[in-house]
Coordinates of C-alpha atoms and ligand atoms in Angstrom, one line a residue:
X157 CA -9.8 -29.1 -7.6
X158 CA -11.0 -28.0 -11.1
X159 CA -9.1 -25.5 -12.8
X160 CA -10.9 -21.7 -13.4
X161 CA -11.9 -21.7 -16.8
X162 CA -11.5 -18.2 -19.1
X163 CA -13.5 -17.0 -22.0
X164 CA -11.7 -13.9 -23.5
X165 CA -7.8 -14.5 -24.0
X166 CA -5.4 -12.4 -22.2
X167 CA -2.9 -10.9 -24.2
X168 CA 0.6 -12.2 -22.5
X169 CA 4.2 -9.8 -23.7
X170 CA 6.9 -11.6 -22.5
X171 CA 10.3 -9.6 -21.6
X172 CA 13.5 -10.0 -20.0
X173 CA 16.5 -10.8 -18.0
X174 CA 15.5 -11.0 -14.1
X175 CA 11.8 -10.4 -14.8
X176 CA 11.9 -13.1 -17.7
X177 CA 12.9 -15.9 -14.9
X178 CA 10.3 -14.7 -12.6
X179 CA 7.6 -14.6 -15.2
X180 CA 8.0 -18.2 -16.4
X181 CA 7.9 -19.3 -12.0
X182 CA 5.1 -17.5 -11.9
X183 CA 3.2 -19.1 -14.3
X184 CA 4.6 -22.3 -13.1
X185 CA 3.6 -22.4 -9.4
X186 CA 0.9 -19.1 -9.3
X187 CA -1.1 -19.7 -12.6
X188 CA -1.0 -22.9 -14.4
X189 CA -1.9 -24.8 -11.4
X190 CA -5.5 -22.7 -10.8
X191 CA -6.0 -21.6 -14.0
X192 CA -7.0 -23.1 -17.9
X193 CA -4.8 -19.8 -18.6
X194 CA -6.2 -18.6 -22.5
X195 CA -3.6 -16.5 -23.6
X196 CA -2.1 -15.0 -26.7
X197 CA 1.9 -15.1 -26.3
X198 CA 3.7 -12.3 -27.6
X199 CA 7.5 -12.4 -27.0
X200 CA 9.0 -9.0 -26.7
X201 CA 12.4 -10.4 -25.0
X202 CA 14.7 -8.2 -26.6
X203 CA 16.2 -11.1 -28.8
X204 CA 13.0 -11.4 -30.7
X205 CA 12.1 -7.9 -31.2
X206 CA 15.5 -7.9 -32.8
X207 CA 14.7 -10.8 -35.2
X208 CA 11.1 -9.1 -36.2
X209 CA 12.3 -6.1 -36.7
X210 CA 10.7 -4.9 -33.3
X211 CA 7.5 -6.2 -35.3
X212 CA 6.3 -8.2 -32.6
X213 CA 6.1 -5.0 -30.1
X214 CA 3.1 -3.2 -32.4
X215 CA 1.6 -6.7 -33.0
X216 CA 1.2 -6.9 -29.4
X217 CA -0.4 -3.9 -29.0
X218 CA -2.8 -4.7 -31.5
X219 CA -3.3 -7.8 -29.9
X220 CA -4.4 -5.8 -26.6
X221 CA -6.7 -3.2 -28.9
X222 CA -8.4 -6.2 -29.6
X223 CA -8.3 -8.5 -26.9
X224 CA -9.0 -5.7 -24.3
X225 CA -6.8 -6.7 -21.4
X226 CA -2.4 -7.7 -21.2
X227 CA -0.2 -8.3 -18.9
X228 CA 3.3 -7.0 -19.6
X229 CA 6.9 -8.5 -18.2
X230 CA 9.5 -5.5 -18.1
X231 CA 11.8 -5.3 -21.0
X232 CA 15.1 -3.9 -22.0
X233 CA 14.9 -0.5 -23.8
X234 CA 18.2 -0.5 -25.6
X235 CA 21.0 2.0 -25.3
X236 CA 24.2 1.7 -26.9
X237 CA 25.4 -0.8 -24.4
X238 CA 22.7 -2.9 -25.1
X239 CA 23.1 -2.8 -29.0
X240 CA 26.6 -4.5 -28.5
X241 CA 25.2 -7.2 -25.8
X242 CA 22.4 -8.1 -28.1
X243 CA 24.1 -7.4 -31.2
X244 CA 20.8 -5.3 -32.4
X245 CA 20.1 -4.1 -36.2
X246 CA 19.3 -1.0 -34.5
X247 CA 18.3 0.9 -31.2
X248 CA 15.1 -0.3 -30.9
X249 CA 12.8 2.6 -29.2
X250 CA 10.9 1.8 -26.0
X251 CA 8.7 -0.6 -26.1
X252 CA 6.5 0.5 -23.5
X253 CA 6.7 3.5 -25.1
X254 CA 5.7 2.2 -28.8
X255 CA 2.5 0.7 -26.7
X256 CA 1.2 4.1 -25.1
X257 CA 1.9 5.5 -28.6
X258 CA -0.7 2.6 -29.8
X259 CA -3.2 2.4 -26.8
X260 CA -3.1 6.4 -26.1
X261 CA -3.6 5.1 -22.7
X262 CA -3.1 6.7 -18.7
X263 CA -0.6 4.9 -16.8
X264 CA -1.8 4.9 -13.3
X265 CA 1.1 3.7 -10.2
X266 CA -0.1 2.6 -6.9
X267 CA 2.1 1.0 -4.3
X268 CA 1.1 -2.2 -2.4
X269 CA 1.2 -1.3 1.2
X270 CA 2.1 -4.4 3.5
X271 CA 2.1 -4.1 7.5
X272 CA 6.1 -3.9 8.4
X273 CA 7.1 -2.2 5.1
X274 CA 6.4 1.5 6.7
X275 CA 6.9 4.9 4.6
X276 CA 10.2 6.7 4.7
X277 CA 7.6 10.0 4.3
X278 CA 6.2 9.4 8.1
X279 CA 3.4 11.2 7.3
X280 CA 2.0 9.2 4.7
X281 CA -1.0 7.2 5.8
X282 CA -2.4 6.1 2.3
X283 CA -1.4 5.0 -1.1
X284 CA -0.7 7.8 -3.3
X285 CA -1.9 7.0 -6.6
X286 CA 0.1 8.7 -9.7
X287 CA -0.7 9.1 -13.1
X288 CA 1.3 9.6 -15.9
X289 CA 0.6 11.1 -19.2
X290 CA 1.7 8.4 -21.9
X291 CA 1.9 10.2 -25.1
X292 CA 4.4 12.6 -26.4
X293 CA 6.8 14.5 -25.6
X294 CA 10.3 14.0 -24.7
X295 CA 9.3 10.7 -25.3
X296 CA 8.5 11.7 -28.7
X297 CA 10.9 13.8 -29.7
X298 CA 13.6 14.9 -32.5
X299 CA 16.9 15.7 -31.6
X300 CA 19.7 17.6 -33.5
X301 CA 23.5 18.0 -32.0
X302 CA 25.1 21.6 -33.3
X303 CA 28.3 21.0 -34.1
X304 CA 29.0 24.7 -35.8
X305 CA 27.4 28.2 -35.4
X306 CA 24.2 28.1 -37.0
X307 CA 20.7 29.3 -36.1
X308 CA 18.2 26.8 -34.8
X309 CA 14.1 27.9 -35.2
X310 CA 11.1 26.2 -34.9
X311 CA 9.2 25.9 -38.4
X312 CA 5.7 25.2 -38.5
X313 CA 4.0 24.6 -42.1
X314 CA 0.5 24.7 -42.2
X315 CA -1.4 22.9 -44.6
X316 CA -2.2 25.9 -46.8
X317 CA 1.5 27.0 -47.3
X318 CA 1.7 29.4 -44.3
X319 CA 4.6 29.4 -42.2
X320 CA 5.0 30.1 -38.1
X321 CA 8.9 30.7 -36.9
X322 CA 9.9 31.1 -34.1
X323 CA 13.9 31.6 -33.1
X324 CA 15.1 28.7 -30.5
X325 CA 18.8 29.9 -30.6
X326 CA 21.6 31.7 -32.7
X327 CA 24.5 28.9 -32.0
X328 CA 28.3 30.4 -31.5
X329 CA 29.2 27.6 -30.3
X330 CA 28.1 23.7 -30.5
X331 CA 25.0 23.0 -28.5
X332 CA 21.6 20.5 -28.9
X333 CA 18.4 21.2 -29.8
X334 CA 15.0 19.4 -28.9
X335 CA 12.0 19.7 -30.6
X336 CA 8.7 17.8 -29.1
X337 CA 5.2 18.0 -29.5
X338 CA 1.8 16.9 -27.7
X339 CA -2.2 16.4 -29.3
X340 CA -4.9 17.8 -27.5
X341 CA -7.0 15.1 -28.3
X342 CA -4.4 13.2 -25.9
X343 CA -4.4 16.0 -23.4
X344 CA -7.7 15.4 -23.3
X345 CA -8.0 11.8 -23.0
X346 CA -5.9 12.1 -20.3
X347 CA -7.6 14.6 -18.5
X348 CA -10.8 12.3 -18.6
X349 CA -9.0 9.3 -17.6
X350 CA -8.0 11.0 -14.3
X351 CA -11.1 12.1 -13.7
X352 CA -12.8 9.6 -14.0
X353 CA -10.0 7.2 -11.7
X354 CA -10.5 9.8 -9.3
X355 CA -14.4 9.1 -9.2
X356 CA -13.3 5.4 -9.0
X357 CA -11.1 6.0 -6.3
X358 CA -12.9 8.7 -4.8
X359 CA -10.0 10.7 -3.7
X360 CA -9.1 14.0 -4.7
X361 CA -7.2 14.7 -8.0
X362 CA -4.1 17.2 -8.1
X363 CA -2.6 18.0 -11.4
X364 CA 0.8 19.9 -12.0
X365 CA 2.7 21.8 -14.8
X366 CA 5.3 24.5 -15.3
X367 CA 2.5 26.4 -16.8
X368 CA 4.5 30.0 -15.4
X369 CA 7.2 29.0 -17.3
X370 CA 6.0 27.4 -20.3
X371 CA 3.5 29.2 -21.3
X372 CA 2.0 27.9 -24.5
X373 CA 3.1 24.0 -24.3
X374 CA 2.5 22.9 -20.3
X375 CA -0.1 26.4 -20.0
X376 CA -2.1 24.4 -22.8
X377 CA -2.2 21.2 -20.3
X378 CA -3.5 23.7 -17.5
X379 CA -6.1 25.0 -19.9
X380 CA -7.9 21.7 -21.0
X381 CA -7.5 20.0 -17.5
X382 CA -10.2 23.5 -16.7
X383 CA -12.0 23.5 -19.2
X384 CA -12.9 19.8 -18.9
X385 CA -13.5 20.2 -15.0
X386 CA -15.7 22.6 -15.3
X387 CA -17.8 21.2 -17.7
X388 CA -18.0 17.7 -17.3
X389 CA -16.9 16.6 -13.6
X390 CA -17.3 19.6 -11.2
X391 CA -20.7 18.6 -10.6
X392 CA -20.2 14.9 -10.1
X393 CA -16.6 15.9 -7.8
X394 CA -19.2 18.0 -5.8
X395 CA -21.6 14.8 -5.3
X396 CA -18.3 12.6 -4.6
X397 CA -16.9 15.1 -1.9
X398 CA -13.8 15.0 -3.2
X399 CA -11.9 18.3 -5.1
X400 CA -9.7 19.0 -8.1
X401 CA -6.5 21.0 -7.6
X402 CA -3.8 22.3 -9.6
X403 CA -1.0 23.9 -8.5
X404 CA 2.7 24.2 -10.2
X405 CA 4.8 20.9 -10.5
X406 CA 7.6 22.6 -7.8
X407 CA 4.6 23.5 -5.2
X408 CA 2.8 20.1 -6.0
X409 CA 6.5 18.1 -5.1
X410 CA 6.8 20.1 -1.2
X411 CA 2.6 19.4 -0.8
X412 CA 2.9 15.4 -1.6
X413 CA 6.1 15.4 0.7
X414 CA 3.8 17.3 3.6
X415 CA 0.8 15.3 2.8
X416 CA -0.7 12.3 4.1
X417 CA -1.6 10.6 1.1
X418 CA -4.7 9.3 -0.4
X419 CA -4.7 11.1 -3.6
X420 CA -4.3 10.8 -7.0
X421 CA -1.7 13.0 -8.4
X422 CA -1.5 13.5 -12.6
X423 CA 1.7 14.4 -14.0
X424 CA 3.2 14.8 -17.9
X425 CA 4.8 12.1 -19.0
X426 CA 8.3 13.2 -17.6
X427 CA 7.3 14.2 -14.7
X428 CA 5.0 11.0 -13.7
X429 CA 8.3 8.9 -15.1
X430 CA 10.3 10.5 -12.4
X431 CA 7.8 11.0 -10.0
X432 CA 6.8 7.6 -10.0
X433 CA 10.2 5.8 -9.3
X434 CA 10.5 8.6 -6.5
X435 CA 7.0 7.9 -4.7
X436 CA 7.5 3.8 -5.4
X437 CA 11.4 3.9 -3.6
X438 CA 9.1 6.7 -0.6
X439 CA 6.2 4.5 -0.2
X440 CA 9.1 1.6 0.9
X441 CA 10.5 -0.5 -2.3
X442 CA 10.3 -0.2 -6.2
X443 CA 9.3 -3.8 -6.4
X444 CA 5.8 -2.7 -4.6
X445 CA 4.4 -0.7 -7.7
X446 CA 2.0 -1.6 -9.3
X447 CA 1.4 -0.4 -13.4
X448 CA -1.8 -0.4 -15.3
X449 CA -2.3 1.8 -18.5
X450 CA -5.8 2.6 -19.0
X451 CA -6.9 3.9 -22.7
X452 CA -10.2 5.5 -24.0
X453 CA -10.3 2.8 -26.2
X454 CA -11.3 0.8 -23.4
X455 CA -8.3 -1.4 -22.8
X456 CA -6.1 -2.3 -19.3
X457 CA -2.5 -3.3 -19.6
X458 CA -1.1 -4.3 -16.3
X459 CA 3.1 -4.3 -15.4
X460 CA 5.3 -3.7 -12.7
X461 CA 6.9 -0.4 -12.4
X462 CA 10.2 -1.5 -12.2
X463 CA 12.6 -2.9 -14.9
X464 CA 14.1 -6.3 -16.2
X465 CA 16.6 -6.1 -12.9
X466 CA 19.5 -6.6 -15.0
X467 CA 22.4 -6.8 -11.8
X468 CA 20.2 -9.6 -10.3
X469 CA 20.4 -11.0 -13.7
X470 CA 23.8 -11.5 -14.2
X471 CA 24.0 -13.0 -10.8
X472 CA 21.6 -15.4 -11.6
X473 CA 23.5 -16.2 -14.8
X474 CA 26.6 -17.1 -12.8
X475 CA 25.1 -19.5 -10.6
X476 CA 24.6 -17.4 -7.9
X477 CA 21.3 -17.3 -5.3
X478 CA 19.0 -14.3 -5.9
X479 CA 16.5 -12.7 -3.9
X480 CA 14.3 -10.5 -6.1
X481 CA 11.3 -9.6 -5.6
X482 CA 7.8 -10.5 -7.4
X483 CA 5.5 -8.9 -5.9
X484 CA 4.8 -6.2 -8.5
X485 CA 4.7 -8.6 -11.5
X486 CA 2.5 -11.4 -9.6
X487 CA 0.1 -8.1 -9.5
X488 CA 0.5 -7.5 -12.6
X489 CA -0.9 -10.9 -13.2
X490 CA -3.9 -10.6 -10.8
X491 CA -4.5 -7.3 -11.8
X492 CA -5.0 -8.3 -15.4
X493 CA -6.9 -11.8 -14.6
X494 CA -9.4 -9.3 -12.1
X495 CA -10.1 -7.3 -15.0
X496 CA -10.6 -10.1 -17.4
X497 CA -12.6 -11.7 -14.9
X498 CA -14.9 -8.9 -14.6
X499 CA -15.4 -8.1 -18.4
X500 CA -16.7 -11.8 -18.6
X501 CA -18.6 -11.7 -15.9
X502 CA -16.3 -14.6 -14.3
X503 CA -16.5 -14.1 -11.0
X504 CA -14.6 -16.9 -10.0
X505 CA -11.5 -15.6 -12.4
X506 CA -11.8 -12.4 -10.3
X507 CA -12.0 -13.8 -6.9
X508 CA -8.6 -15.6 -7.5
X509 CA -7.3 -12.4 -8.1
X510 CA -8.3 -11.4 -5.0
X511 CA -6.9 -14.8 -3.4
X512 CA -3.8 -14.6 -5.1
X513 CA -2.9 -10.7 -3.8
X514 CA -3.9 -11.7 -0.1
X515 CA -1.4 -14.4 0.1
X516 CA 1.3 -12.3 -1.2
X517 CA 0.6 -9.8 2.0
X518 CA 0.3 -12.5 4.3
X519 CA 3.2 -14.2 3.4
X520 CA 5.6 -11.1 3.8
X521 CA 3.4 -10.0 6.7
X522 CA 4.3 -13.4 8.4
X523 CA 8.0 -12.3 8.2
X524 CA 8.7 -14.3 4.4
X525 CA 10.4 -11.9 2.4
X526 CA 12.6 -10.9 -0.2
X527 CA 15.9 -9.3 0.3
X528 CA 15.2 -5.7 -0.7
X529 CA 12.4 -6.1 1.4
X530 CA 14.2 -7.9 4.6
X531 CA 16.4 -4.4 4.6
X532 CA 13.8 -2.1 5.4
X533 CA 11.2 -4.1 7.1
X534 CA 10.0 -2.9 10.8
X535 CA 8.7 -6.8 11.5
X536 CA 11.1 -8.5 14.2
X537 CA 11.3 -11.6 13.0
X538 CA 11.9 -12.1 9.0
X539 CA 13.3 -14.6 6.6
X540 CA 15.0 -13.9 3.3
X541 CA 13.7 -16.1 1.2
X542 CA 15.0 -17.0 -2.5
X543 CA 13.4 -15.5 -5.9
X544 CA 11.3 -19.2 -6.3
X545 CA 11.2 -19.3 -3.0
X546 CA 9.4 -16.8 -2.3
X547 CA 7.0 -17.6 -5.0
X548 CA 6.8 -21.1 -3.6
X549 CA 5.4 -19.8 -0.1
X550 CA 2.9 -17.7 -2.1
X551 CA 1.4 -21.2 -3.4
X552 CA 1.5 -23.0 -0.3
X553 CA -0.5 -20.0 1.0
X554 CA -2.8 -19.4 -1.9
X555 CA -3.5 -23.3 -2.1
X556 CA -4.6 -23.2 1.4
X557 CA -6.9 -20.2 0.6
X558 CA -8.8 -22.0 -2.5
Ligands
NAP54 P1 15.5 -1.9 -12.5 O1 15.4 -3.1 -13.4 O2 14.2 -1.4 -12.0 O3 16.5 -2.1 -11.3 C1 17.1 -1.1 -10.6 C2 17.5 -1.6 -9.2 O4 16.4 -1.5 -8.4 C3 17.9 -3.1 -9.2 O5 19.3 -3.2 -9.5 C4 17.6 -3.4 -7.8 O6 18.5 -2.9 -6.8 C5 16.3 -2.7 -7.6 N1 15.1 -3.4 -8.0 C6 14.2 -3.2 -9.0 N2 13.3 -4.1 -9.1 C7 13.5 -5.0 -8.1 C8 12.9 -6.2 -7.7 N3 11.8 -6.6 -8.3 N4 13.4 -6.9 -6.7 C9 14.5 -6.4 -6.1 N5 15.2 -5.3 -6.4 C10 14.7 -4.6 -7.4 O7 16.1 -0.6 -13.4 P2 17.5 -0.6 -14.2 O8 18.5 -1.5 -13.7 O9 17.7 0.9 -14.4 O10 17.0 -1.1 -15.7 C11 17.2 -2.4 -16.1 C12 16.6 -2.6 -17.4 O11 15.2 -2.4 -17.3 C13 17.0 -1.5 -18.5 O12 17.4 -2.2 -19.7 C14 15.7 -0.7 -18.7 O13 15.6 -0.3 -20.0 C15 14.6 -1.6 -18.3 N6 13.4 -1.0 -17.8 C16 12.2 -1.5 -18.2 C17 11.0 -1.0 -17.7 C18 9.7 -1.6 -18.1 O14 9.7 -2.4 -19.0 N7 8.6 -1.1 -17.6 C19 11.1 0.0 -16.7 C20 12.3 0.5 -16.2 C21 13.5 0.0 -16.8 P3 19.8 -3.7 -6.3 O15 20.6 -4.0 -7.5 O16 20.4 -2.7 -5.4 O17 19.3 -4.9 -5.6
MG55 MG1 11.0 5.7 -14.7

C-alpha cells in the first residue's frame, strides 16, 4: 500500500521520560508505516532545552506560528529536584507554558470515552469538554518572600508619571507576596475562542470566576465574557439552541458534579489546570485526555493532558515491564494529522486520523488494555497488555482497517 503523502509540515516537539519512549513506538508502528510523515523536529527533552538555553522551546513555537499545526510530547517542568537530576544552568520555566505565552492560545480538554471505562460521576452521560485560559496569571507571576517587617503595596506607574498604590499588607512577621497580572486583549481572545468551540460543539458554554470575591481582577473576566455575548454570539447561541451561563467557580464545581455532561465548561488558567486533572481522573483515567490549544492566530497544538510519567520511567530504566498508557498521545498525533489533513484539503491524511482513533477504541473495547486501564474497567474479560504492546495491537487493528 502506498504511503499518505503531506503537503504542509507538521511541527513535531519532542519531550520526555515515559512519554519520550512512547513517542518514538508510536511513530514506529502507528505513523511511519502509513505515512510520508513531513515534519519539523524540535527536541524539547529536557537535556536539550538545557544545552540551548531553553532556546529550542520559543523556536518551536515559532515553528507552530508558522507552520500552523504541532504535536507536543509531555515534558519535564523543572523543580529543584529536577535541576540536580539534570544538572540544569537554571530552572527552566514551563515549557508548555512559554508556548501559550507565544500562541495566546485556548487549551481545550476532552476525554475519550471507550465502552467498559464507565464514569466514577454516575450521572455523566457525555464528554465534558473544559477550557482553560492559557495566559497569565499565577502562571505569570512575581514572587517575593518577607523575611522582616516591612510593608508590601502594589505600585502601578503609568506612562505619564502617575502613580496608583494600593496596600497588600503591613508585614510583622515573615510572609510571601504575589503579584500577577492578565491583558484583556487575552481575556478576550479567550472569550471568543469558547464561543466559538461551543458553536462547533454545539453545546452549552458555562464560565466561572470568584468574581464576589475578587472584584476588579476575576469581576473583569465576568465583564468581558458579557459584554462579548451580548454582542457578538447571543444571537447565533439563540439559532444554535444552545445557552451561555455563568455562575461562580464554587456553584459551577457542585453543578458539573450534578450534571450529566455535554458541556463545555471555561475556566482561568488555575482553575482549568486543576479542573482538568480532576474531570480527566472523573471521566475514568488521566491517560484518556485529550489537549489541543487553539490561538486566534489560527494555529492547533495537540498533547496529552498528562505528564512525562516519570515513576513508569524509572521502571522502565531498570529493566522492568511497563504498562502505560498511549492512548492520549496517539491522539495527540491523530488530532494534529486530522487538522493538517483538513487545512490541505487531504482528505486521505484526515481519514487516517479517523482510522487510527477507531482502532484504539476497538482494541481496548475488545478487552486489550493497559494497566491503569485493566483496574477500572467494567468489561469481563481483559488483558493487560505491555506499553509496545499495546501499541502493537493498535497496528494490527489499524492495518486491517486501511
Ligand atoms: P504524570 O506524568 O501525569 O503522572 C502521574 C501519575 O498518573 C503516574 O505516576 C501514573 O500513575 C498516572 N499516569 C499518568 N499518565 C499515565 C499514562 N499515560 N499511563 C498510565 N498511567 C499514567 O504527572 P507527574 O508524575 O506529576 O509529573 C511527571 C512530570 O511530568 C513532571 O516533571 C511534570 O513537570 C511533567 N508534566 C508535564 C505535563 C505536560 O507536558 N503537558 C503535564 C503535567 C506534568 P501510577 O504511577 O500510579 O501508575
Ligand atoms: Mg494540571
Amino acid at each position: 500500500m502506498a504511503k499518505i503523502a503531506m503537503k504542509t509540515p507538521l511541527v513535531e516537539m519532542d519531550g520526555d521520560e515515559m512519554t519520550r519512549v512512547i513517542w518514538q513506538i508510536i511513530k514506529d508502528e502507528l505513523i511511519h508505516p502509513f505515512i510520508e510523515l513531513k515534519s519539523e523536529y524540535y527536541d524539547l527533552g529536557l537535556k536539550y532545552r538545557n544545552e540551548t538555553d531553553d532556546k529550542v522551546t520559543a523556536e518551536s513555537a515559532k515553528a507552530t506560528l508558522k507552520y500552523g499545526v504541532a504535536v507536543k510530547c509531555a515534558t519535564i517542568t523543572p523543580n529543584a529536584a529536577r535541576v540536580k537530576e539534570y544538572n540544569l544552568k537554571e530552572m527552566w520555566k514551563s515549557p508548555n507554558g512559554t508556548i501559550r505565552a507565544m500562541l495566546d492560545g485556548t487549551v481545550f480538554r476532552t476525554p475519550i470515552l471507550v465502552k467498559g471505562i464507565e464514569p466514577y460521576v454516575r450521572t455523566w452521560k457525555s464528554p465534558i469538554t473544559i477550557a482553560r485560559h492559557a495566559y497569565g496569571d499565577v502562571y505569570k507571576n512575581a514572587e517575593i518572600k518577607v523575611n522582616c517587617p516591612g510593608k508590601a503595596e502594589l505600585v502601578f506607574t503609568a506612562e505619564d508619571g502617575s502613580v496608583t498604590k494600593e496596600l497588600i499588607h503591613e508585614f510583622k512577621s515573615p510572609g510571601v507576596i504575589q503579584g500577577m497580572h492578565n491583558l484583556n486583549s487575552s481575556i478576550e481572545s479567550f472569550a471568543r475562542a469558547c464561543f466559538e468551540y461551543a458553536l462547533e460543539l454545539k453545546v452549552d458554554l458555562w464560565f466561572s470566576t470568584k468574581d464576589t470575591i475578587s472584584k476588579k481582577y476575576d469581576h473583569t473576566f465576568k465583564d468581558i465574557f458579557a459584554e462579548i455575548y451580548e454582542k457578538d454570539y447571543k444571537v447565533k447561541f439563540k439559532n444554535k439552541g444552545i445557552t451561555y451561563f455563568y455562575t461562580l467557580i464554587d456553584d459551577a464545581v457542585a453543578r458539573v458534579i450534578r450534571s450529566d455532561g455535554g458541556f463545555l465548561w471555561a475556566c482561568k488558567n488555575y482553575d482549568g489546570d486543576v479542573m482538568s486533572d480532576m474531570l480527566a481522573t472523573a471521566f475514568g483515567s488521566l491517560s484518556m485526555m485529550t489537549s489541543v490549544l487553539v490561538s486566534p492566530k489560527g494555529v492547533w497544538e495537540y498533547e496529552a493532558a498528562h505528564g512525562t510519567v516519570q515513576r513508569h520511567y524509572y521502571k522502565y530504566l531498570e529493566g522492568e515491564p511497563t504498562s502505560t498508557n498511549s492512548i492520549a498521545t496517539i491522539f495527540a498525533w491523530s488530532g494534529a494529522l486530522r487538522k493538517r489533513g483538513e487545512l490541505d484539503g487531504l482528505s486521505d491524511l484526515a481519514a487516517f486520523a479517523g482510522k487510527l482513533e477507531k482502532a484504539v477504541i476497538d482494541t481496548v473495547e475488545s478487552g486489550i488494555m493497559t494497566k491503569d486501564l485493566t483496574e477500572i474497567t467494567t468489561l469481563k474479560e481483559v488483558k493487560t497488555a505491555g506499553t509496545e504492546d499495546f501499541i502493537k495491537a493498535v497496528r494490527e487493528r489499524l492495518e486491517k482497517s486501511l
